[in-house]
Amino acid sequence: MTSVRRVALEILFEVHHRVGTYAQERIQAAVRAHKLNKRERRFLTELVLGVMRHERTLDCIVMAFSSVNWGEVEPRTREALRLGVYQLIWLDGVPPFASVGETVEALQDKRAKGFVNAVLRAVDRLVRRVPLAADRGGASPRKRLQIGDRKVCFFPKPVFADPERDLAAWMADVYAHPRELVARWLARHGPDTTRAILEKSLEPPPLFVRVNRRLGTREQLLDLLRGEDIKCGEGNLPESVRVLAPAGELVATKCFLAGRCTVQDETAMLVAPQFEPKAGQLLLDLCAAPGGKTTHLAELADDQATIMAVDRDETRLERLRESIARLGLKSISCMVADASDPAAVRGVTPAPYDGVLVDAPCSNSGVLARRPEAKARLAAIDLTELVAIQRKLLDAAVQLLFAGGRLVYSTCSIEPEENGDQVRALLERSPDLELEAEQETLPTHGGGDGGYFAVLRKKGQGLPTMTVAR
Ligand SMILES: C[S@@+](CC[C@H](N)C(=O)[O-])C[C@H]1O[C@@H](n2cnc3c(N)ncnc32)[C@H](O)[C@@H]1O
């Protein structure tokens, strides 16, 4: 029988030590390789994403209960300690003897087993866990940790930074985010909003799908999904459905495989409609893969526009091609090119365009609940390189746009340098552009992700759409 904890340990090790490993993708691959059943798949997802979401907090707890310097602990042993403490503190349904015993069993090395066993047993014995309602207050914030709205843990010694001396460091410890990121959110949003952003980033994010209206209504999709035992309900947008089953179960349904819906967060669903896509338009998506927004553009134009999807990553473009086939779309052509070089884009596609989308690579700071691995990259928050790439992509987009055409810029970041500041700098460089709309969404709203979009129009009158030579 497969040990789910051993698989979780391996995935956590790879995510931390092999560049370009994405937790969600590794989980899907492990589910297939080990033929895990529904229950095992859910447990594996909970373990891997739970540990990644709470990593900094877990490390604070482990360090407080271990006499060994953290830097000297071997990487697999570290992951086992995090995994064990996560189960002991966060998971209510797992008996402590199983959390400790089976996590220790997942390790090979005898000495490591002894060390992990000793630390986990100490945590189990000495950390008092009580329902939130039983908290009488008065505990030092350095020794107290609230777990959601259900329980609270009291530690026998200080585990977290002192909030009186460094509020950002304390919030970073208890909400498991890089201190620098918390400090910049505190400066911009103040403590209440920062706390709300941090709390949201620790919750498993909601799962939404976009209805493929070409194949049916939202009501029909709800009926079909329920017919396949997928719990779901209406989302907050007319074309959105909230799914209450794991993504792995959703994507195995007949209804999904038949192209009736696409997994997409509601914040991302706001972007493509900004073009008001219509039959006959020539649209360019410069950072297209894996294609959530490209396929949305095609569906909104009832597959009657001409859409060029450019990305420099062939592997990610392959995922767009799979979606195009699944959704039965004919209006999208995929091209590998460096979109920051307008000559390279012109070389593979016609130009100019009625609309250009730049859904830029970014810090991902609005989607940390979904992409907890991105937190590590934000530890030394330096946006200079990303801002420079975004700037080049925007300048290329302006060159590829008709007079009268629309440029939509979007990110899944909530950092002003990547969003409003970037757009204002573009407006200064390109006086022929005007800003029509912009929206920043913090991850505290009901729909899930944080993100940003701006809609810009190139002044003047372009060629009428229908006369474009194809
Ligand atoms: C945020 S993702 C796009 C997500 C996509 N629009 C969607 O909705 O599914 C950014 C994409 O930009 C691509 N990218 C980054 N730099 C690029 C460049 N210079 N030229 C083309 N694509 C680039 C990345 O490969 C990545 O697929």
mmCIF file of N, CA, C and O in Angstrom, residues 33-123:
data_model
loop_
_atom_site.group_PDB
_atom_site.id
_atom_site.type_symbol
_atom_site.label_atom_id
_atom_site.label_comp_id
_atom_site.label_asym_id
_atom_site.label_seq_id
_atom_site.Cartn_x
_atom_site.Cartn_y
_atom_site.Cartn_z
ATOM 1 N N ALA A 33 0.557 8.154 -10.796
ATOM 2 C CA ALA A 33 1.618 7.142 -10.670
ATOM 3 C C ALA A 33 1.286 6.113 -9.582
ATOM 4 O O ALA A 33 1.543 4.926 -9.752
ATOM 5 N N HIS A 34 0.715 6.567 -8.469
ATOM 6 C CA HIS A 34 0.444 5.642 -7.356
ATOM 7 C C HIS A 34 -1.011 5.177 -7.339
ATOM 8 O O HIS A 34 -1.430 4.527 -6.383
ATOM 9 N N LYS A 35 -1.763 5.573 -8.353
ATOM 10 C CA LYS A 35 -3.190 5.191 -8.459
ATOM 11 C C LYS A 35 -3.917 5.455 -7.127
ATOM 12 O O LYS A 35 -4.575 4.572 -6.551
ATOM 13 N N LEU A 36 -3.770 6.661 -6.634
ATOM 14 C CA LEU A 36 -4.385 6.996 -5.338
ATOM 15 C C LEU A 36 -5.901 7.130 -5.496
ATOM 16 O O LEU A 36 -6.381 7.650 -6.518
ATOM 17 N N ASN A 37 -6.640 6.677 -4.480
ATOM 18 C CA ASN A 37 -8.095 6.839 -4.527
ATOM 19 C C ASN A 37 -8.458 8.259 -4.057
ATOM 20 O O ASN A 37 -7.579 9.031 -3.652
ATOM 21 N N LYS A 38 -9.771 8.574 -4.101
ATOM 22 C CA LYS A 38 -10.225 9.945 -3.791
ATOM 23 C C LYS A 38 -9.745 10.405 -2.420
ATOM 24 O O LYS A 38 -9.287 11.525 -2.241
ATOM 25 N N ARG A 39 -9.882 9.499 -1.432
ATOM 26 C CA ARG A 39 -9.539 9.870 -0.055
ATOM 27 C C ARG A 39 -8.041 10.157 0.069
ATOM 28 O O ARG A 39 -7.620 11.128 0.678
ATOM 29 N N GLU A 40 -7.239 9.293 -0.571
ATOM 30 C CA GLU A 40 -5.779 9.468 -0.522
ATOM 31 C C GLU A 40 -5.360 10.749 -1.260
ATOM 32 O O GLU A 40 -4.483 11.480 -0.810
ATOM 33 N N ARG A 41 -6.039 11.004 -2.389
ATOM 34 C CA ARG A 41 -5.718 12.222 -3.152
ATOM 35 C C ARG A 41 -5.996 13.475 -2.308
ATOM 36 O O ARG A 41 -5.199 14.402 -2.266
ATOM 37 N N ARG A 42 -7.127 13.469 -1.630
ATOM 38 C CA ARG A 42 -7.470 14.636 -0.790
ATOM 39 C C ARG A 42 -6.460 14.799 0.344
ATOM 40 O O ARG A 42 -6.048 15.910 0.663
ATOM 41 N N PHE A 43 -6.066 13.681 0.941
ATOM 42 C CA PHE A 43 -5.119 13.748 2.062
ATOM 43 C C PHE A 43 -3.756 14.237 1.565
ATOM 44 O O PHE A 43 -3.126 15.099 2.188
ATOM 45 N N LEU A 44 -3.324 13.734 0.415
ATOM 46 C CA LEU A 44 -2.033 14.160 -0.141
ATOM 47 C C LEU A 44 -2.052 15.669 -0.425
ATOM 48 O O LEU A 44 -1.121 16.399 -0.074
ATOM 49 N N THR A 45 -3.135 16.148 -1.030
ATOM 50 C CA THR A 45 -3.247 17.582 -1.358
ATOM 51 C C THR A 45 -3.220 18.413 -0.078
ATOM 52 O O THR A 45 -2.533 19.431 0.013
ATOM 53 N N GLU A 46 -3.979 17.953 0.922
ATOM 54 C CA GLU A 46 -4.026 18.663 2.210
ATOM 55 C C GLU A 46 -2.632 18.744 2.828
ATOM 56 O O GLU A 46 -2.197 19.807 3.294
ATOM 57 N N LEU A 47 -1.903 17.612 2.806
ATOM 58 C CA LEU A 47 -0.577 17.602 3.434
ATOM 59 C C LEU A 47 0.392 18.524 2.707
ATOM 60 O O LEU A 47 1.046 19.376 3.318
ATOM 61 N N VAL A 48 0.475 18.375 1.388
ATOM 62 C CA VAL A 48 1.489 19.132 0.639
ATOM 63 C C VAL A 48 1.175 20.633 0.675
ATOM 64 O O VAL A 48 2.028 21.450 1.045
ATOM 65 N N LEU A 49 -0.062 20.985 0.324
ATOM 66 C CA LEU A 49 -0.377 22.421 0.269
ATOM 67 C C LEU A 49 -0.465 23.020 1.663
ATOM 68 O O LEU A 49 -0.081 24.178 1.879
ATOM 69 N N GLY A 50 -0.923 22.241 2.621
ATOM 70 C CA GLY A 50 -0.986 22.733 4.003
ATOM 71 C C GLY A 50 0.408 23.069 4.516
ATOM 72 O O GLY A 50 0.630 24.148 5.087
ATOM 73 N N VAL A 51 1.359 22.168 4.329
ATOM 74 C CA VAL A 51 2.728 22.430 4.792
ATOM 75 C C VAL A 51 3.298 23.649 4.063
ATOM 76 O O VAL A 51 3.911 24.530 4.686
ATOM 77 N N MET A 52 3.042 23.746 2.751
ATOM 78 C CA MET A 52 3.614 24.880 2.013
ATOM 79 C C MET A 52 2.984 26.206 2.450
ATOM 80 O O MET A 52 3.663 27.218 2.533
ATOM 81 N N ARG A 53 1.692 26.173 2.729
ATOM 82 C CA ARG A 53 1.031 27.422 3.154
ATOM 83 C C ARG A 53 1.546 27.900 4.505
ATOM 84 O O ARG A 53 1.650 29.090 4.754
ATOM 85 N N HIS A 54 1.846 26.955 5.401
ATOM 86 C CA HIS A 54 2.186 27.338 6.776
ATOM 87 C C HIS A 54 3.670 27.186 7.076
ATOM 88 O O HIS A 54 4.054 27.158 8.251
ATOM 89 N N GLU A 55 4.488 27.130 6.051
ATOM 90 C CA GLU A 55 5.883 26.725 6.251
ATOM 91 C C GLU A 55 6.640 27.541 7.295
ATOM 92 O O GLU A 55 7.273 26.990 8.191
ATOM 93 N N ARG A 56 6.564 28.852 7.202
ATOM 94 C CA ARG A 56 7.339 29.675 8.142
ATOM 95 C C ARG A 56 6.878 29.439 9.593
ATOM 96 O O ARG A 56 7.690 29.376 10.507
ATOM 97 N N THR A 57 5.570 29.323 9.773
ATOM 98 C CA THR A 57 5.047 29.078 11.127
ATOM 99 C C THR A 57 5.520 27.715 11.631
ATOM 100 O O THR A 57 5.922 27.572 12.797
ATOM 101 N N LEU A 58 5.479 26.729 10.735
ATOM 102 C CA LEU A 58 5.941 25.385 11.116
ATOM 103 C C LEU A 58 7.408 25.428 11.530
ATOM 104 O O LEU A 58 7.804 24.813 12.526
ATOM 105 N N ASP A 59 8.197 26.191 10.778
ATOM 106 C CA ASP A 59 9.637 26.263 11.091
ATOM 107 C C ASP A 59 9.862 26.924 12.462
ATOM 108 O O ASP A 59 10.736 26.508 13.223
ATOM 109 N N CYS A 60 9.060 27.940 12.769
ATOM 110 C CA CYS A 60 9.187 28.594 14.088
ATOM 111 C C CYS A 60 8.921 27.565 15.195
ATOM 112 O O CYS A 60 9.639 27.514 16.204
ATOM 113 N N ILE A 61 7.880 26.745 15.001
ATOM 114 C CA ILE A 61 7.519 25.767 16.036
ATOM 115 C C ILE A 61 8.620 24.714 16.167
ATOM 116 O O ILE A 61 9.078 24.399 17.269
ATOM 117 N N VAL A 62 9.063 24.195 15.024
ATOM 118 C CA VAL A 62 10.101 23.150 15.067
ATOM 119 C C VAL A 62 11.348 23.686 15.770
ATOM 120 O O VAL A 62 11.920 23.028 16.643
ATOM 121 N N MET A 63 11.749 24.907 15.423
ATOM 122 C CA MET A 63 12.986 25.468 16.005
ATOM 123 C C MET A 63 12.854 25.615 17.527
ATOM 124 O O MET A 63 13.811 25.411 18.263
ATOM 125 N N ALA A 64 11.649 25.954 17.966
ATOM 126 C CA ALA A 64 11.463 26.126 19.409
ATOM 127 C C ALA A 64 11.566 24.794 20.157
ATOM 128 O O ALA A 64 11.850 24.769 21.345
ATOM 129 N N PHE A 65 11.315 23.682 19.452
ATOM 130 C CA PHE A 65 11.317 22.379 20.122
ATOM 131 C C PHE A 65 12.524 21.511 19.757
ATOM 132 O O PHE A 65 12.583 20.353 20.133
ATOM 133 N N SER A 66 13.457 22.083 19.033
ATOM 134 C CA SER A 66 14.619 21.282 18.631
ATOM 135 C C SER A 66 15.893 21.928 19.154
ATOM 136 O O SER A 66 16.032 23.150 19.112
ATOM 137 N N SER A 67 16.819 21.093 19.603
ATOM 138 C CA SER A 67 18.073 21.648 20.106
ATOM 139 C C SER A 67 19.084 21.794 18.957
ATOM 140 O O SER A 67 20.128 22.406 19.118
ATOM 141 N N VAL A 68 18.752 21.229 17.799
ATOM 142 C CA VAL A 68 19.689 21.269 16.667
ATOM 143 C C VAL A 68 19.460 22.554 15.861
ATOM 144 O O VAL A 68 18.324 22.960 15.656
ATOM 145 N N ASN A 69 20.560 23.153 15.415
ATOM 146 C CA ASN A 69 20.468 24.341 14.580
ATOM 147 C C ASN A 69 19.739 24.008 13.272
ATOM 148 O O ASN A 69 20.080 23.036 12.603
ATOM 149 N N TRP A 70 18.737 24.811 12.898
ATOM 150 C CA TRP A 70 17.902 24.530 11.722
ATOM 151 C C TRP A 70 18.757 24.345 10.466
ATOM 152 O O TRP A 70 18.497 23.478 9.631
ATOM 153 N N GLY A 71 19.796 25.170 10.336
ATOM 154 C CA GLY A 71 20.667 25.108 9.157
ATOM 155 C C GLY A 71 21.394 23.776 9.040
ATOM 156 O O GLY A 71 21.838 23.401 7.955
ATOM 157 N N GLU A 72 21.513 23.059 10.148
ATOM 158 C CA GLU A 72 22.231 21.770 10.101
ATOM 159 C C GLU A 72 21.302 20.585 9.877
ATOM 160 O O GLU A 72 21.757 19.445 9.774
ATOM 161 N N VAL A 73 20.010 20.842 9.839
ATOM 162 C CA VAL A 73 19.072 19.719 9.665
ATOM 163 C C VAL A 73 19.006 19.349 8.183
ATOM 164 O O VAL A 73 18.804 20.207 7.317
ATOM 165 N N GLU A 74 19.149 18.085 7.907
ATOM 166 C CA GLU A 74 19.175 17.572 6.534
ATOM 167 C C GLU A 74 17.811 17.850 5.859
ATOM 168 O O GLU A 74 16.762 17.754 6.505
ATOM 169 N N PRO A 75 17.789 18.224 4.546
ATOM 170 C CA PRO A 75 16.541 18.680 3.914
ATOM 171 C C PRO A 75 15.344 17.737 4.058
ATOM 172 O O PRO A 75 14.241 18.187 4.353
ATOM 173 N N ARG A 76 15.553 16.415 3.886
ATOM 174 C CA ARG A 76 14.388 15.510 4.001
ATOM 175 C C ARG A 76 13.866 15.467 5.442
ATOM 176 O O ARG A 76 12.667 15.349 5.688
ATOM 177 N N THR A 77 14.786 15.591 6.394
ATOM 178 C CA THR A 77 14.387 15.583 7.809
ATOM 179 C C THR A 77 13.556 16.838 8.111
ATOM 180 O O THR A 77 12.556 16.781 8.831
ATOM 181 N N ARG A 78 13.972 17.962 7.538
ATOM 182 C CA ARG A 78 13.194 19.207 7.709
ATOM 183 C C ARG A 78 11.758 19.028 7.235
ATOM 184 O O ARG A 78 10.807 19.423 7.895
ATOM 185 N N GLU A 79 11.639 18.442 6.034
ATOM 186 C CA GLU A 79 10.289 18.273 5.470
ATOM 187 C C GLU A 79 9.458 17.354 6.373
ATOM 188 O O GLU A 79 8.266 17.588 6.572
ATOM 189 N N ALA A 80 10.102 16.325 6.941
ATOM 190 C CA ALA A 80 9.358 15.402 7.811
ATOM 191 C C ALA A 80 8.908 16.129 9.079
ATOM 192 O O ALA A 80 7.786 15.916 9.570
ATOM 193 N N LEU A 81 9.761 17.001 9.614
ATOM 194 C CA LEU A 81 9.385 17.756 10.819
ATOM 195 C C LEU A 81 8.192 18.669 10.513
ATOM 196 O O LEU A 81 7.224 18.736 11.286
ATOM 197 N N ARG A 82 8.267 19.361 9.375
ATOM 198 C CA ARG A 82 7.145 20.244 8.997
ATOM 199 C C ARG A 82 5.861 19.426 8.831
ATOM 200 O O ARG A 82 4.792 19.814 9.310
ATOM 201 N N LEU A 83 6.000 18.303 8.138
ATOM 202 C CA LEU A 83 4.830 17.465 7.860
ATOM 203 C C LEU A 83 4.204 16.958 9.168
ATOM 204 O O LEU A 83 2.983 16.978 9.335
ATOM 205 N N GLY A 84 5.045 16.532 10.098
ATOM 206 C CA GLY A 84 4.536 16.001 11.368
ATOM 207 C C GLY A 84 3.856 17.090 12.186
ATOM 208 O O GLY A 84 2.740 16.908 12.694
ATOM 209 N N VAL A 85 4.503 18.254 12.309
ATOM 210 C CA VAL A 85 3.918 19.335 13.119
ATOM 211 C C VAL A 85 2.620 19.826 12.469
ATOM 212 O O VAL A 85 1.640 20.122 13.159
ATOM 213 N N TYR A 86 2.588 19.869 11.133
ATOM 214 C CA TYR A 86 1.361 20.314 10.459
ATOM 215 C C TYR A 86 0.184 19.416 10.868
ATOM 216 O O TYR A 86 -0.898 19.893 11.211
ATOM 217 N N GLN A 87 0.423 18.115 10.860
ATOM 218 C CA GLN A 87 -0.670 17.195 11.213
ATOM 219 C C GLN A 87 -1.076 17.371 12.683
ATOM 220 O O GLN A 87 -2.261 17.394 13.011
ATOM 221 N N LEU A 88 -0.076 17.507 13.558
ATOM 222 C CA LEU A 88 -0.376 17.608 14.999
ATOM 223 C C LEU A 88 -1.165 18.877 15.323
ATOM 224 O O LEU A 88 -2.047 18.878 16.172
ATOM 225 N N ILE A 89 -0.802 19.980 14.670
ATOM 226 C CA ILE A 89 -1.404 21.269 15.042
ATOM 227 C C ILE A 89 -2.636 21.595 14.204
ATOM 228 O O ILE A 89 -3.618 22.118 14.715
ATOM 229 N N TRP A 90 -2.580 21.312 12.887
ATOM 230 C CA TRP A 90 -3.656 21.806 12.018
ATOM 231 C C TRP A 90 -4.751 20.782 11.746
ATOM 232 O O TRP A 90 -5.885 21.156 11.521
ATOM 233 N N LEU A 91 -4.393 19.504 11.697
ATOM 234 C CA LEU A 91 -5.386 18.511 11.266
ATOM 235 C C LEU A 91 -6.093 17.889 12.472
ATOM 236 O O LEU A 91 -5.459 17.281 13.323
ATOM 237 N N ASP A 92 -7.426 18.048 12.500
ATOM 238 C CA ASP A 92 -8.169 17.553 13.650
ATOM 239 C C ASP A 92 -8.460 16.054 13.550
ATOM 240 O O ASP A 92 -8.498 15.360 14.541
ATOM 241 N N GLY A 93 -8.660 15.565 12.336
ATOM 242 C CA GLY A 93 -9.121 14.178 12.186
ATOM 243 C C GLY A 93 -8.010 13.125 12.274
ATOM 244 O O GLY A 93 -8.293 11.940 12.149
ATOM 245 N N VAL A 94 -6.749 13.546 12.442
ATOM 246 C CA VAL A 94 -5.656 12.565 12.420
ATOM 247 C C VAL A 94 -5.158 12.338 13.851
ATOM 248 O O VAL A 94 -4.716 13.278 14.516
ATOM 249 N N PRO A 95 -5.225 11.092 14.366
ATOM 250 C CA PRO A 95 -4.768 10.868 15.743
ATOM 251 C C PRO A 95 -3.264 11.148 15.862
ATOM 252 O O PRO A 95 -2.501 10.792 14.947
ATOM 253 N N PRO A 96 -2.817 11.771 16.971
ATOM 254 C CA PRO A 96 -1.399 12.119 17.098
ATOM 255 C C PRO A 96 -0.453 10.937 16.907
ATOM 256 O O PRO A 96 0.601 11.078 16.302
ATOM 257 N N PHE A 97 -0.840 9.723 17.373
ATOM 258 C CA PHE A 97 0.097 8.592 17.218
ATOM 259 C C PHE A 97 0.348 8.301 15.735
ATOM 260 O O PHE A 97 1.445 7.929 15.337
ATOM 261 N N ALA A 98 -0.693 8.523 14.893
ATOM 262 C CA ALA A 98 -0.518 8.290 13.449
ATOM 263 C C ALA A 98 0.326 9.412 12.848
ATOM 264 O O ALA A 98 1.221 9.167 12.022
ATOM 265 N N SER A 99 0.069 10.664 13.275
ATOM 266 C CA SER A 99 0.846 11.795 12.754
ATOM 267 C C SER A 99 2.327 11.572 13.013
ATOM 268 O O SER A 99 3.168 11.775 12.131
ATOM 269 N N VAL A 100 2.653 11.137 14.234
ATOM 270 C CA VAL A 100 4.061 10.963 14.593
ATOM 271 C C VAL A 100 4.604 9.677 13.958
ATOM 272 O O VAL A 100 5.579 9.698 13.201
ATOM 273 N N GLY A 101 3.929 8.563 14.239
ATOM 274 C CA GLY A 101 4.452 7.250 13.837
ATOM 275 C C GLY A 101 4.622 7.140 12.332
ATOM 276 O O GLY A 101 5.681 6.743 11.839
ATOM 277 N N GLU A 102 3.601 7.520 11.565
ATOM 278 C CA GLU A 102 3.672 7.311 10.117
ATOM 279 C C GLU A 102 4.578 8.326 9.429
ATOM 280 O O GLU A 102 5.131 8.042 8.375
ATOM 281 N N THR A 103 4.728 9.493 10.032
ATOM 282 C CA THR A 103 5.678 10.458 9.453
ATOM 283 C C THR A 103 7.106 9.946 9.663
ATOM 284 O O THR A 103 7.940 9.990 8.748
ATOM 285 N N VAL A 104 7.375 9.425 10.858
ATOM 286 C CA VAL A 104 8.704 8.871 11.147
ATOM 287 C C VAL A 104 8.980 7.689 10.205
ATOM 288 O O VAL A 104 10.060 7.565 9.627
ATOM 289 N N GLU A 105 7.967 6.842 9.997
ATOM 290 C CA GLU A 105 8.102 5.677 9.113
ATOM 291 C C GLU A 105 8.462 6.073 7.685
ATOM 292 O O GLU A 105 9.121 5.324 6.962
ATOM 293 N N ALA A 106 7.997 7.258 7.273
ATOM 294 C CA ALA A 106 8.239 7.693 5.889
ATOM 295 C C ALA A 106 9.713 8.024 5.642
ATOM 296 O O ALA A 106 10.134 8.191 4.507
ATOM 297 N N LEU A 107 10.501 8.132 6.727
ATOM 298 C CA LEU A 107 11.936 8.418 6.566
ATOM 299 C C LEU A 107 12.730 7.118 6.499
ATOM 300 O O LEU A 107 12.299 6.092 7.023
ATOM 301 N N GLN A 108 13.901 7.174 5.869
ATOM 302 C CA GLN A 108 14.730 5.965 5.751
ATOM 303 C C GLN A 108 15.793 5.928 6.862
ATOM 304 O O GLN A 108 16.033 4.910 7.483
ATOM 305 N N ASP A 109 16.431 7.085 7.078
ATOM 306 C CA ASP A 109 17.615 7.139 7.929
ATOM 307 C C ASP A 109 17.259 6.951 9.414
ATOM 308 O O ASP A 109 16.350 7.613 9.940
ATOM 309 N N LYS A 110 18.001 6.058 10.089
ATOM 310 C CA LYS A 110 17.650 5.699 11.465
ATOM 311 C C LYS A 110 17.805 6.880 12.440
ATOM 312 O O LYS A 110 16.962 7.131 13.298
ATOM 313 N N ARG A 111 18.927 7.616 12.251
ATOM 314 C CA ARG A 111 19.164 8.752 13.177
ATOM 315 C C ARG A 111 18.113 9.839 12.983
ATOM 316 O O ARG A 111 17.605 10.428 13.943
ATOM 317 N N ALA A 112 17.807 10.084 11.708
ATOM 318 C CA ALA A 112 16.784 11.096 11.409
ATOM 319 C C ALA A 112 15.447 10.685 12.027
ATOM 320 O O ALA A 112 14.716 11.517 12.576
ATOM 321 N N LYS A 113 15.137 9.397 11.934
ATOM 322 C CA LYS A 113 13.870 8.904 12.505
ATOM 323 C C LYS A 113 13.802 9.229 14.001
ATOM 324 O O LYS A 113 12.779 9.703 14.498
ATOM 325 N N GLY A 114 14.922 8.971 14.709
ATOM 326 C CA GLY A 114 14.962 9.201 16.158
ATOM 327 C C GLY A 114 14.766 10.677 16.482
ATOM 328 O O GLY A 114 14.003 11.037 17.391
ATOM 329 N N PHE A 115 15.434 11.525 15.723
ATOM 330 C CA PHE A 115 15.359 12.972 15.951
ATOM 331 C C PHE A 115 13.929 13.484 15.699
ATOM 332 O O PHE A 115 13.341 14.197 16.530
ATOM 333 N N VAL A 116 13.357 13.106 14.572
ATOM 334 C CA VAL A 116 12.009 13.571 14.218
ATOM 335 C C VAL A 116 11.007 13.060 15.262
ATOM 336 O O VAL A 116 10.126 13.804 15.721
ATOM 337 N N ASN A 117 11.164 11.805 15.652
ATOM 338 C CA ASN A 117 10.267 11.218 16.655
ATOM 339 C C ASN A 117 10.306 12.052 17.948
ATOM 340 O O ASN A 117 9.263 12.396 18.516
ATOM 341 N N ALA A 118 11.520 12.417 18.394
ATOM 342 C CA ALA A 118 11.669 13.147 19.661
ATOM 343 C C ALA A 118 11.015 14.535 19.554
ATOM 344 O O ALA A 118 10.273 14.953 20.458
ATOM 345 N N VAL A 119 11.259 15.239 18.450
ATOM 346 C CA VAL A 119 10.691 16.597 18.311
ATOM 347 C C VAL A 119 9.162 16.513 18.244
ATOM 348 O O VAL A 119 8.451 17.261 18.939
ATOM 349 N N LEU A 120 8.644 15.609 17.429
ATOM 350 C CA LEU A 120 7.183 15.538 17.264
ATOM 351 C C LEU A 120 6.495 15.134 18.570
ATOM 352 O O LEU A 120 5.438 15.661 18.915
ATOM 353 N N ARG A 121 7.121 14.223 19.307
ATOM 354 C CA ARG A 121 6.506 13.820 20.584
ATOM 355 C C ARG A 121 6.486 14.989 21.572
ATOM 356 O O ARG A 121 5.521 15.182 22.316
ATOM 357 N N ALA A 122 7.557 15.779 21.564
ATOM 358 C CA ALA A 122 7.597 16.950 22.462
ATOM 359 C C ALA A 122 6.502 17.945 22.078
ATOM 360 O O ALA A 122 5.791 18.483 22.943
ATOM 361 N N VAL A 123 6.330 18.185 20.781
ATOM 362 C CA VAL A 123 5.281 19.125 20.334
ATOM 363 C C VAL A 123 3.918 18.587 20.788
ATOM 364 O O VAL A 123 3.096 19.321 21.350
#
